[in-house]
Tab-separated table of C-alpha atoms and ligand atoms in Angstrom:
chain	number	residue	atom	x	y	z
A	1	UNK	CA	9.397	-33.616	-6.334
A	2	UNK	CA	5.261	-34.082	-7.307
A	3	UNK	CA	4.671	-34.646	-10.371
A	4	UNK	CA	2.847	-30.952	-10.615
A	5	UNK	CA	5.809	-29.534	-9.395
A	6	UNK	CA	8.339	-31.041	-12.169
A	7	UNK	CA	6.367	-29.176	-14.974
A	8	UNK	CA	7.291	-25.969	-12.947
A	9	UNK	CA	9.928	-23.989	-14.654
A	10	UNK	CA	12.506	-21.795	-12.900
A	11	UNK	CA	11.531	-18.064	-12.589
A	12	UNK	CA	13.233	-15.301	-15.350
A	13	UNK	CA	16.475	-13.743	-14.045
A	14	UNK	CA	19.000	-11.562	-14.845
A	15	UNK	CA	21.457	-14.401	-14.901
A	16	UNK	CA	20.229	-15.295	-18.269
A	17	UNK	CA	21.669	-12.252	-20.710
A	18	UNK	CA	19.121	-13.268	-23.263
A	19	UNK	CA	16.340	-12.392	-20.760
A	20	UNK	CA	14.942	-9.123	-20.664
A	21	UNK	CA	15.622	-9.289	-16.975
A	22	UNK	CA	19.485	-8.398	-18.180
A	23	UNK	CA	18.708	-5.202	-19.715
A	24	UNK	CA	16.190	-4.192	-17.118
A	25	UNK	CA	18.640	-4.925	-14.506
A	26	UNK	CA	21.816	-3.548	-16.388
A	27	UNK	CA	20.407	-0.876	-18.213
A	28	UNK	CA	17.225	0.469	-17.355
A	29	UNK	CA	16.880	0.539	-13.669
A	30	UNK	CA	19.952	2.600	-13.477
A	31	UNK	CA	18.141	4.965	-15.748
A	32	UNK	CA	14.958	4.963	-13.720
A	33	UNK	CA	17.380	5.755	-10.898
A	34	UNK	CA	19.334	8.527	-12.371
A	35	UNK	CA	15.602	9.936	-13.663
A	36	UNK	CA	14.697	9.840	-10.070
A	37	UNK	CA	17.878	11.794	-8.969
A	38	UNK	CA	17.599	14.666	-11.943
A	39	UNK	CA	13.998	15.022	-10.675
A	40	UNK	CA	14.867	15.812	-7.074
A	41	UNK	CA	17.780	17.786	-8.041
A	42	UNK	CA	16.121	19.894	-10.537
A	43	UNK	CA	12.948	20.721	-8.267
A	44	UNK	CA	14.908	20.905	-5.287
A	45	UNK	CA	13.756	24.570	-4.240
A	46	UNK	CA	9.989	23.670	-4.807
A	47	UNK	CA	10.077	20.173	-3.207
A	48	UNK	CA	11.992	21.576	-0.056
A	49	UNK	CA	9.386	24.731	-0.296
A	50	UNK	CA	6.615	22.446	-0.358
A	51	UNK	CA	8.248	20.127	2.659
A	52	UNK	CA	9.734	21.818	5.389
A	53	UNK	CA	11.919	24.633	3.477
A	54	UNK	CA	15.369	24.123	5.134
A	55	UNK	CA	14.989	20.638	6.708
A	56	UNK	CA	13.143	19.507	3.854
A	57	UNK	CA	16.607	20.550	1.899
A	58	UNK	CA	18.696	18.401	4.020
A	59	UNK	CA	16.613	15.190	3.522
A	60	UNK	CA	16.277	15.729	0.264
A	61	UNK	CA	20.065	15.371	-0.009
A	62	UNK	CA	19.955	11.919	1.981
A	63	UNK	CA	17.334	10.942	-0.165
A	64	UNK	CA	19.257	11.578	-3.334
A	65	UNK	CA	22.336	10.027	-1.747
A	66	UNK	CA	20.253	6.868	-1.154
A	67	UNK	CA	18.949	7.022	-4.904
A	68	UNK	CA	22.510	7.010	-5.913
A	69	UNK	CA	23.466	4.130	-3.228
A	70	UNK	CA	20.810	1.846	-4.335
A	71	UNK	CA	22.189	2.794	-7.864
A	72	UNK	CA	25.340	1.464	-7.002
A	73	UNK	CA	24.540	-1.412	-5.479
A	74	UNK	CA	22.250	-2.238	-8.381
A	75	UNK	CA	24.772	-1.826	-11.225
A	76	UNK	CA	27.506	-3.553	-8.884
A	77	UNK	CA	25.094	-6.503	-7.699
A	78	UNK	CA	25.412	-6.359	-3.963
A	79	UNK	CA	23.707	-8.392	-1.429
A	80	UNK	CA	19.681	-7.420	-1.152
A	81	UNK	CA	19.495	-5.598	2.440
A	82	UNK	CA	16.667	-5.680	4.997
A	83	UNK	CA	14.278	-2.954	4.854
A	84	UNK	CA	15.265	-0.419	7.713
A	85	UNK	CA	11.831	1.587	7.832
A	86	UNK	CA	8.936	0.917	10.067
A	87	UNK	CA	6.353	0.833	7.307
A	88	UNK	CA	3.890	-2.485	8.440
A	89	UNK	CA	4.862	-4.283	5.252
A	90	UNK	CA	8.619	-4.140	5.992
A	91	UNK	CA	8.146	-7.089	8.381
A	92	UNK	CA	6.547	-9.135	5.546
A	93	UNK	CA	9.192	-8.236	3.442
A	94	UNK	CA	12.260	-8.807	5.869
A	95	UNK	CA	10.503	-12.628	6.549
A	96	UNK	CA	10.058	-13.132	2.732
A	97	UNK	CA	13.803	-11.960	2.310
A	98	UNK	CA	14.654	-14.420	4.706
A	99	UNK	CA	12.707	-17.619	3.382
A	100	UNK	CA	14.468	-16.700	-0.395
A	101	UNK	CA	17.825	-16.683	1.480
A	102	UNK	CA	17.108	-19.789	3.163
A	103	UNK	CA	15.856	-21.189	-0.056
A	104	UNK	CA	19.333	-20.794	-1.573
A	105	UNK	CA	21.150	-22.518	0.932
A	106	UNK	CA	21.799	-19.158	2.836
A	107	UNK	CA	23.250	-17.350	-0.377
A	108	UNK	CA	22.260	-13.899	-0.352
A	109	UNK	CA	19.615	-12.248	-2.876
A	110	UNK	CA	21.476	-10.404	-5.728
A	111	UNK	CA	20.567	-8.087	-8.401
A	112	UNK	CA	22.247	-10.202	-11.253
A	113	UNK	CA	21.453	-13.526	-10.247
A	114	UNK	CA	18.317	-13.871	-8.194
A	115	UNK	CA	14.197	-13.910	-9.965
A	116	UNK	CA	13.948	-10.344	-11.564
A	117	UNK	CA	10.318	-10.344	-10.132
A	118	UNK	CA	11.607	-10.181	-6.544
A	119	UNK	CA	14.424	-8.096	-7.416
A	120	UNK	CA	12.459	-5.617	-9.308
A	121	UNK	CA	9.683	-5.508	-6.762
A	122	UNK	CA	12.065	-5.246	-4.164
A	123	UNK	CA	13.705	-2.431	-6.322
A	124	UNK	CA	10.752	-0.030	-5.690
A	125	UNK	CA	10.241	-0.933	-2.191
A	126	UNK	CA	13.839	0.288	-1.600
A	127	UNK	CA	13.077	3.682	-3.655
A	128	UNK	CA	10.288	3.745	-1.016
A	129	UNK	CA	11.989	3.648	1.913
A	130	UNK	CA	14.177	6.185	1.284
A	131	UNK	CA	11.072	8.470	2.031
A	132	UNK	CA	10.207	6.391	4.767
A	133	UNK	CA	13.396	7.279	6.343
A	134	UNK	CA	12.477	10.455	6.133
A	135	UNK	CA	10.582	13.274	8.564
A	136	UNK	CA	9.677	15.642	6.009
A	137	UNK	CA	9.666	13.648	2.935
A	138	UNK	CA	8.049	10.905	4.709
A	139	UNK	CA	5.589	9.120	1.949
A	140	UNK	CA	6.693	11.573	-0.868
A	141	UNK	CA	5.902	10.158	-4.405
A	142	UNK	CA	9.112	10.140	-6.521
A	143	UNK	CA	7.033	9.680	-9.805
A	144	UNK	CA	4.101	12.322	-9.006
A	145	UNK	CA	5.202	14.680	-11.652
A	146	UNK	CA	6.192	12.066	-14.329
A	147	UNK	CA	2.417	10.561	-13.635
A	148	UNK	CA	0.524	13.990	-13.566
A	149	UNK	CA	2.656	14.705	-16.892
A	150	UNK	CA	1.474	11.425	-18.325
A	151	UNK	CA	-2.280	12.144	-17.860
A	152	UNK	CA	-1.922	15.929	-19.262
A	153	UNK	CA	-0.116	15.172	-22.396
A	154	UNK	CA	-2.821	12.519	-23.404
A	155	UNK	CA	-5.544	15.206	-23.011
A	156	UNK	CA	-6.689	14.494	-26.945
A	157	UNK	CA	-6.951	10.838	-26.857
A	158	UNK	CA	-9.124	11.452	-23.548
A	159	UNK	CA	-11.350	13.873	-24.665
A	160	UNK	CA	-11.850	11.679	-28.250
A	161	UNK	CA	-12.556	8.467	-25.799
A	162	UNK	CA	-14.742	10.237	-23.218
A	163	UNK	CA	-17.013	11.980	-26.099
A	164	UNK	CA	-16.915	8.112	-28.034
A	165	UNK	CA	-18.282	6.693	-24.471
A	166	UNK	CA	-20.785	9.446	-24.193
A	167	UNK	CA	-22.260	8.602	-27.570
A	168	UNK	CA	-22.336	4.843	-26.836
A	169	UNK	CA	-24.165	5.636	-23.507
A	170	UNK	CA	-26.976	7.164	-25.470
A	171	UNK	CA	-26.972	4.828	-28.289
A	172	UNK	CA	-27.127	2.062	-25.171
A	173	UNK	CA	-29.965	3.954	-24.045
A	174	UNK	CA	-31.979	3.908	-27.133
A	175	UNK	CA	-30.957	0.485	-28.077
A	176	UNK	CA	-31.281	-2.913	-26.745
A	177	UNK	CA	-29.856	-4.457	-29.058
A	178	UNK	CA	-27.611	-7.068	-27.790
A	179	UNK	CA	-25.255	-6.955	-30.933
A	180	UNK	CA	-24.603	-3.335	-30.116
A	181	UNK	CA	-23.629	-4.126	-26.197
A	182	UNK	CA	-21.520	-7.130	-27.407
A	183	UNK	CA	-19.484	-4.342	-30.024
A	184	UNK	CA	-19.043	-1.775	-27.476
A	185	UNK	CA	-17.920	-4.607	-24.989
A	186	UNK	CA	-15.389	-5.649	-27.532
A	187	UNK	CA	-14.161	-1.697	-28.066
A	188	UNK	CA	-13.983	-0.640	-24.277
A	189	UNK	CA	-12.061	-3.733	-23.623
A	190	UNK	CA	-9.774	-3.503	-26.172
A	191	UNK	CA	-9.356	0.390	-25.774
A	192	UNK	CA	-8.101	-1.058	-21.472
A	193	UNK	CA	-6.174	-3.075	-22.999
A	194	UNK	CA	-3.835	-1.149	-25.276
A	195	UNK	CA	-4.083	1.804	-22.945
A	196	UNK	CA	-1.368	-0.666	-21.238
A	197	UNK	CA	1.035	0.266	-23.773
A	198	UNK	CA	1.360	3.821	-21.631
A	199	UNK	CA	3.228	2.630	-19.121
A	200	UNK	CA	6.453	4.461	-17.993
A	201	UNK	CA	8.498	1.862	-16.499
A	202	UNK	CA	9.122	0.434	-20.057
A	203	UNK	CA	10.149	3.779	-21.397
A	204	UNK	CA	12.481	4.040	-18.538
A	205	UNK	CA	10.231	7.164	-17.422
A	206	UNK	CA	10.611	8.796	-20.895
A	207	UNK	CA	6.733	10.506	-21.197
A	208	UNK	CA	4.817	7.685	-23.563
A	209	UNK	CA	1.587	9.792	-23.762
A	210	UNK	CA	-1.353	8.502	-25.717
A	211	UNK	CA	-1.142	10.820	-28.726
A	212	UNK	CA	-4.259	9.618	-30.896
A	213	UNK	CA	-7.651	8.008	-30.009
A	214	UNK	CA	-7.402	4.485	-29.702
A	215	UNK	CA	-10.654	3.447	-30.765
A	216	UNK	CA	-9.471	4.280	-34.138
A	217	UNK	CA	-6.121	2.140	-33.950
A	218	UNK	CA	-8.299	-1.282	-32.869
A	219	UNK	CA	-8.367	-2.132	-36.403
A	220	UNK	CA	-5.113	-1.579	-36.863
A	221	UNK	CA	-4.108	-3.280	-33.361
A	222	UNK	CA	-6.480	-6.379	-34.100
A	223	UNK	CA	-3.129	-8.591	-35.673
A	224	UNK	CA	-1.106	-8.037	-32.723
A	225	UNK	CA	-3.591	-9.470	-30.498
A	226	UNK	CA	-2.027	-13.108	-30.099
A	227	UNK	CA	-4.685	-14.621	-27.429
A	228	UNK	CA	-8.004	-12.941	-27.998
A	229	UNK	CA	-10.441	-14.239	-25.281
A	230	UNK	CA	-13.023	-11.437	-25.337
A	231	UNK	CA	-15.975	-13.580	-26.015
A	232	UNK	CA	-15.080	-15.925	-23.248
A	233	UNK	CA	-14.447	-12.358	-20.966
A	234	UNK	CA	-18.145	-11.587	-22.180
A	235	UNK	CA	-19.917	-14.758	-21.590
A	236	UNK	CA	-18.436	-14.962	-17.807
A	237	UNK	CA	-20.451	-11.769	-17.181
A	238	UNK	CA	-23.494	-12.428	-18.973
A	239	UNK	CA	-23.760	-16.083	-17.847
A	240	UNK	CA	-23.206	-14.636	-13.843
A	241	UNK	CA	-26.404	-12.110	-15.047
A	242	UNK	CA	-28.587	-15.237	-15.678
A	243	UNK	CA	-27.399	-17.141	-12.923
A	244	UNK	CA	-28.621	-14.021	-10.765
A	245	UNK	CA	-31.878	-13.426	-12.967
A	246	UNK	CA	-30.744	-10.132	-14.540
A	247	UNK	CA	-29.444	-8.827	-11.201
A	248	UNK	CA	-26.052	-7.257	-12.428
A	249	UNK	CA	-23.385	-8.237	-9.902
A	250	UNK	CA	-19.410	-7.421	-9.248
A	251	UNK	CA	-16.361	-6.961	-11.202
A	252	UNK	CA	-12.865	-6.490	-9.704
A	253	UNK	CA	-10.350	-4.321	-11.580
A	254	UNK	CA	-6.386	-4.869	-10.113
A	255	UNK	CA	-5.221	-1.612	-12.082
A	256	UNK	CA	-1.899	-0.965	-13.361
A	257	UNK	CA	-0.766	2.346	-14.682
A	258	UNK	CA	-2.006	6.186	-14.005
A	259	UNK	CA	-2.493	8.766	-16.767
A	260	UNK	CA	-4.302	7.817	-19.789
A	261	UNK	CA	-4.442	4.177	-19.124
A	262	UNK	CA	-6.749	4.821	-15.914
A	263	UNK	CA	-9.011	6.620	-17.975
A	264	UNK	CA	-9.154	3.725	-20.537
A	265	UNK	CA	-10.151	1.850	-17.077
A	266	UNK	CA	-12.543	4.595	-16.200
A	267	UNK	CA	-14.314	4.178	-19.328
A	268	UNK	CA	-14.683	0.648	-19.542
A	269	UNK	CA	-15.824	0.250	-16.113
A	270	UNK	CA	-18.723	2.745	-16.504
A	271	UNK	CA	-19.736	0.536	-20.067
A	272	UNK	CA	-19.855	-2.149	-17.838
A	273	UNK	CA	-22.258	-0.425	-15.566
A	274	UNK	CA	-24.502	1.372	-18.097
A	275	UNK	CA	-24.845	-1.516	-20.050
A	276	UNK	CA	-26.432	-3.322	-17.114
A	277	UNK	CA	-23.749	-5.899	-16.750
A	278	UNK	CA	-22.524	-4.633	-13.785
A	279	UNK	CA	-23.677	-3.621	-10.463
A	280	UNK	CA	-20.682	-2.776	-8.555
A	281	UNK	CA	-16.772	-2.389	-9.182
A	282	UNK	CA	-14.037	-2.833	-6.843
A	283	UNK	CA	-10.732	-0.723	-7.921
A	284	UNK	CA	-7.425	-2.263	-6.710
A	285	UNK	CA	-4.730	0.721	-6.380
A	286	UNK	CA	-1.402	0.430	-5.067
A	287	UNK	CA	-0.440	1.355	-1.669
A	288	UNK	CA	2.865	2.877	-2.391
A	289	UNK	CA	4.809	4.604	-5.529
A	290	UNK	CA	5.549	1.508	-7.689
A	291	UNK	CA	6.920	0.263	-10.919
A	292	UNK	CA	6.859	4.290	-12.335
A	293	UNK	CA	3.340	4.684	-13.300
A	294	UNK	CA	1.811	2.621	-11.300
A	295	UNK	CA	-1.802	4.053	-9.585
A	296	UNK	CA	-2.005	4.989	-6.234
A	297	UNK	CA	-5.240	6.517	-4.417
A	298	UNK	CA	-3.855	9.406	-4.780
A	299	UNK	CA	-3.374	9.255	-8.491
A	300	UNK	CA	-6.904	8.034	-8.738
A	301	UNK	CA	-8.588	10.867	-6.745
A	302	UNK	CA	-6.344	13.438	-8.663
A	303	UNK	CA	-7.252	12.126	-11.939
A	304	UNK	CA	-10.916	12.707	-11.341
A	305	UNK	CA	-10.231	16.246	-9.797
A	306	UNK	CA	-8.261	17.329	-12.855
A	307	UNK	CA	-10.937	15.503	-14.874
A	308	UNK	CA	-14.028	17.775	-13.009
A	309	UNK	CA	-12.124	20.817	-13.784
A	310	UNK	CA	-11.434	20.404	-17.403
A	311	UNK	CA	-13.813	22.673	-19.620
A	312	UNK	CA	-14.781	19.658	-21.682
A	313	UNK	CA	-18.391	18.669	-21.472
A	314	UNK	CA	-17.801	14.936	-21.922
A	315	UNK	CA	-14.810	14.420	-19.564
A	316	UNK	CA	-16.419	17.017	-16.609
A	317	UNK	CA	-19.740	15.198	-16.795
A	318	UNK	CA	-18.233	11.519	-16.560
A	319	UNK	CA	-15.850	12.638	-14.201
A	320	UNK	CA	-18.869	14.059	-11.727
A	321	UNK	CA	-20.623	10.819	-12.516
A	322	UNK	CA	-17.712	9.089	-11.293
A	323	UNK	CA	-17.477	10.871	-8.350
A	324	UNK	CA	-20.990	10.315	-7.830
A	325	UNK	CA	-20.127	6.221	-7.709
A	326	UNK	CA	-17.980	6.726	-5.218
A	327	UNK	CA	-19.776	8.789	-2.804
A	328	UNK	CA	-22.958	5.989	-3.239
A	329	UNK	CA	-20.839	2.962	-3.399
A	330	UNK	CA	-21.099	1.597	-6.775
A	331	UNK	CA	-17.384	1.930	-7.219
A	332	UNK	CA	-15.037	1.702	-4.181
A	333	UNK	CA	-11.305	2.267	-4.355
A	334	UNK	CA	-9.678	-0.660	-2.253
A	335	UNK	CA	-6.241	-1.046	-0.870
A	336	UNK	CA	-3.826	-3.514	-0.307
A	337	UNK	CA	-0.285	-3.864	0.651
A	338	UNK	CA	-0.198	-7.453	-0.984
A	339	UNK	CA	0.030	-5.832	-4.564
A	340	UNK	CA	3.166	-4.330	-3.341
A	341	UNK	CA	4.788	-7.368	-2.046
A	342	UNK	CA	7.337	-9.603	-4.327
A	343	UNK	CA	4.818	-12.557	-3.889
A	344	UNK	CA	3.118	-13.910	-6.963
A	345	UNK	CA	-0.497	-14.641	-6.823
A	346	UNK	CA	-0.537	-18.222	-6.049
A	347	UNK	CA	0.615	-17.169	-2.417
A	348	UNK	CA	-2.065	-14.955	-2.443
A	349	UNK	CA	-4.501	-17.494	-0.887
A	350	UNK	CA	-1.971	-18.247	2.262
A	351	UNK	CA	-0.392	-14.786	2.586
A	352	UNK	CA	-3.465	-12.562	2.216
A	353	UNK	CA	-6.564	-14.928	2.638
A	354	UNK	CA	-8.693	-12.039	3.736
A	355	UNK	CA	-7.791	-10.740	-0.139
A	356	UNK	CA	-8.483	-14.186	-1.304
A	357	UNK	CA	-12.235	-14.653	-0.386
A	358	UNK	CA	-12.855	-10.691	-1.152
A	359	UNK	CA	-11.803	-11.319	-4.924
A	360	UNK	CA	-13.792	-14.871	-4.608
A	361	UNK	CA	-16.998	-12.610	-4.470
A	362	UNK	CA	-16.426	-11.435	-8.141
A	363	UNK	CA	-18.416	-12.764	-11.138
A	364	UNK	CA	-14.821	-11.312	-12.725
A	365	UNK	CA	-11.568	-10.056	-11.651
A	366	UNK	CA	-9.854	-8.021	-14.461
A	367	UNK	CA	-6.170	-7.942	-14.162
A	368	UNK	CA	-4.561	-5.005	-15.983
A	369	UNK	CA	-1.229	-4.962	-17.491
A	370	UNK	CA	2.699	-6.504	-17.680
A	371	UNK	CA	3.504	-7.051	-13.841
A	372	UNK	CA	0.069	-8.472	-12.828
A	373	UNK	CA	0.572	-11.087	-15.908
A	374	UNK	CA	3.674	-12.187	-14.585
A	375	UNK	CA	2.753	-12.086	-10.667
A	376	UNK	CA	-0.398	-14.270	-12.201
A	377	UNK	CA	2.090	-16.665	-14.035
A	378	UNK	CA	4.819	-16.174	-11.400
A	379	UNK	CA	7.260	-15.114	-14.113
A	380	UNK	CA	8.539	-18.636	-14.626
A	381	UNK	CA	9.975	-19.574	-17.941
A	382	UNK	CA	7.161	-21.153	-18.857
A	383	UNK	CA	6.593	-22.366	-22.692
A	384	UNK	CA	4.645	-20.083	-24.517
A	385	UNK	CA	2.073	-22.920	-25.558
A	386	UNK	CA	1.481	-23.748	-21.454
A	387	UNK	CA	-2.325	-23.568	-20.793
A	388	UNK	CA	-3.006	-20.320	-19.345
A	389	UNK	CA	-5.340	-21.929	-16.262
A	390	UNK	CA	-2.414	-24.545	-15.517
A	391	UNK	CA	0.216	-21.341	-15.274
A	392	UNK	CA	-1.688	-19.780	-12.301
A	393	UNK	CA	-0.658	-22.807	-10.010
A	394	UNK	CA	-3.821	-22.984	-8.101
A	395	UNK	CA	-4.694	-19.150	-7.978
A	396	UNK	CA	-8.601	-19.243	-9.196
A	397	UNK	CA	-10.799	-17.256	-6.469
A	398	UNK	CA	-12.903	-16.178	-9.186
A	399	UNK	CA	-13.241	-16.128	-12.741
A	400	UNK	CA	-10.628	-13.730	-14.349
A	401	UNK	CA	-9.050	-12.269	-17.443
A	402	UNK	CA	-5.840	-10.438	-17.975
A	403	UNK	CA	-5.494	-7.500	-20.578
A	404	UNK	CA	-1.545	-7.478	-21.196
A	405	UNK	CA	0.845	-5.814	-23.592
A	406	UNK	CA	4.060	-7.860	-23.795
A	407	UNK	CA	6.813	-6.329	-21.695
A	408	UNK	CA	9.085	-8.938	-20.581
A	409	UNK	CA	9.431	-12.020	-21.820
A	410	UNK	CA	6.911	-14.638	-20.490
A	411	UNK	CA	4.001	-15.524	-22.323
A	412	UNK	CA	1.342	-18.675	-21.987
A	413	UNK	CA	-1.532	-20.069	-23.726
A	414	UNK	CA	-0.299	-19.473	-27.290
A	415	UNK	CA	-0.686	-22.028	-30.476
A	416	UNK	CA	2.345	-24.315	-31.026
A	417	UNK	CA	4.552	-22.612	-33.716
A	418	UNK	CA	2.408	-18.936	-32.921
A	419	UNK	CA	5.550	-17.746	-30.913
A	420	UNK	CA	8.083	-18.596	-33.763
A	421	UNK	CA	5.783	-16.910	-36.371
A	422	UNK	CA	5.592	-13.475	-34.285
A	423	UNK	CA	9.199	-13.813	-33.587
A	424	UNK	CA	9.751	-13.583	-37.400
A	425	UNK	CA	7.629	-10.242	-37.691
A	426	UNK	CA	9.344	-8.391	-34.783
A	427	UNK	CA	12.408	-9.948	-32.468
A	428	UNK	CA	11.305	-7.830	-29.880
A	429	UNK	CA	7.956	-8.844	-29.659
A	430	UNK	CA	7.952	-9.879	-26.051
A	431	UNK	CA	9.182	-6.672	-24.947
A	432	UNK	CA	7.895	-3.394	-25.916
A	433	UNK	CA	4.394	-3.398	-25.507
A	434	UNK	CA	3.352	-3.610	-29.249
A	435	UNK	CA	1.833	-7.101	-28.943
A	436	UNK	CA	-0.880	-8.281	-26.525
A	437	UNK	CA	-2.989	-11.137	-25.234
A	438	UNK	CA	-6.346	-11.302	-23.281
A	439	UNK	CA	-6.505	-14.231	-21.291
A	440	UNK	CA	-9.132	-15.922	-19.168
A	441	UNK	CA	-9.385	-17.897	-16.649
A	442	UNK	CA	-12.859	-19.800	-15.774
A	443	UNK	CA	-11.512	-22.218	-13.436
A	444	UNK	CA	-10.905	-25.074	-15.550
A	445	UNK	CA	-7.178	-26.182	-15.801
A	446	UNK	CA	-5.673	-28.271	-18.341
A	447	UNK	CA	-2.646	-30.420	-17.459
A	448	UNK	CA	-0.339	-29.017	-19.769
B	501	F6P	O1	3.144	-1.199	-16.180
B	501	F6P	P1	3.028	-2.760	-16.543
B	501	F6P	O2	2.200	-3.027	-17.787
B	501	F6P	O3	2.753	-3.772	-15.370
B	501	F6P	O4	4.572	-2.769	-17.325
B	501	F6P	C1	5.394	-3.177	-15.873
B	501	F6P	C2	6.387	-3.682	-16.591
B	501	F6P	O5	7.230	-3.289	-17.156
B	501	F6P	C3	8.856	-3.866	-16.767
B	501	F6P	O6	9.809	-2.747	-15.781
B	501	F6P	C4	9.208	-3.604	-18.483
B	501	F6P	O7	10.298	-4.568	-18.464
B	501	F6P	C5	8.202	-4.910	-16.673
B	501	F6P	O8	9.330	-5.236	-15.472
B	501	F6P	C6	7.546	-4.821	-15.953
B	501	F6P	O9	6.790	-5.911	-16.044
B	502	MN	MN1	2.468	-0.569	-14.375
C-alpha cells in the first residue's frame, strides 16, 4: 500500500453504533420511508386523478408496497439488490455495486455493515426506482409536496432577505467602496451557508422552514462558524478578476436544498453578478429527487415561477431579473447524473471526465451542504485536524469552497483541540446543523 493510502481512514458506517450513520439507518431512514407512504396514502385520490385515474391508483398501491418493502429491507439489513429500472444511470449503479461487492470479497452490501454514504445514496435511488418502474407515475417526485411547503412556509424570511438584497444592490451602484463590497460578500456568503440548516432529510422530513431573516442572525451565528475561510474565497475571486484585467469570470454553484436555501443561493448569485465579481453562474441541480429536499430543475423553475407570481416588489423584481439571466445565458442550469451516483468526488475525473473539465473552467466552485461535504472528503473517518485539501484526495478541478452546516460526524481542517472544545459546549455539534464551516481549497495540499 502506498504511503498516501496508508493515511486513508475507513468510511463512516452504521456498523459503528457511535456514528450518526447508525441512528440514521436505524431510525431516521425508516421514518423518511414511512412519511412517503403516509403522503401517498393521504393524497392517493389527488395523485391518481393527476396520474391516469384508476390505472394511477393501482400503480400508487404498487409504489406504496415498494416503499414498505424497502423499509423492511433496511430494517432487517438485507443485501443491496441491483436496480431493475432502465434509466441510463442504472447500469453505472449496478457496475458500482458489483465493484463494491468485489472489494469486499464477494460479500453483499448491507445497510448496517457497508459505507454509510454508499447505502444512503442507494436508498434515494431505490426510492426513485419505484416510480421509474411505474407507467402513469414514472418520474413522480415523492418529495415535491415537502419541498414546496418548505418554500411557501419561508415567505417571511424570503421577503426580508430579498428586500435587503435590493437595498444592497442600490448601495453597490452608489458606492464603489471596496469595503462595502467585501462586507456584502461576507453577508451573502454566510446567509447562503446558514440557509443550509433548512434541509428536510436531517429533520426526517419535518418542515424546518426559515422563520426569521437570517441577516439578523449572522452575528448571533458567528461563534458557531468553526472554520471561516470567507476572506480566502473573496481573494480567489478578486485575483481571478485581476488576472483577466477586470473581466469577470465563471462561478459554478453545486446546489443543495430547495426551499429557503435555494433562495439564499440565488441571492448570493445575484450579488456575485451585480458586484461585478462574476459574469456567469452555472447552477448544478440534481437529475432525480434526492435526499428529500435537494433541488431538481423542476424545483428551480417552480421557485422562480412562484416568486414572480408573488405580490411583493423585491421578490417579483428579482425573480424577473433572474429569469432574464437564464434566458440570456448569464445563469445556466446544469444537470448531470454524476451528482446522484454513490461516488465521492475524488472519482469524478475517472468516471465523468467531461464534468471534471467543465468544472475546471470556473474561477471558483461553491459546494453547498453536508452531503456535498461528505462526498468531497469521501465520508472517511478523518481526524478533525486533517488538512482539507489533503482530504480531497486529488479532486482539484478549480479553486473550490464548501459552505456546510454539520449534519454528519465527519469534519476536517480544525485546529488541534478545537473539536474537543466544541464537544464540551454541544455534544451534538456534528449532527444538528447548528455548527458550520466555510472551507476553501486553492489546490495547495499540505501533507497532513
Ligand atoms: O442537505 P444536506 O445539507 O446535504 O444534508 C444532507 C445530510 O442529511 C443527512 O441525511 C442527515 O444525517 C446526512 O446523511 C446528509 O449528509
Ligand atoms: Mn440536501
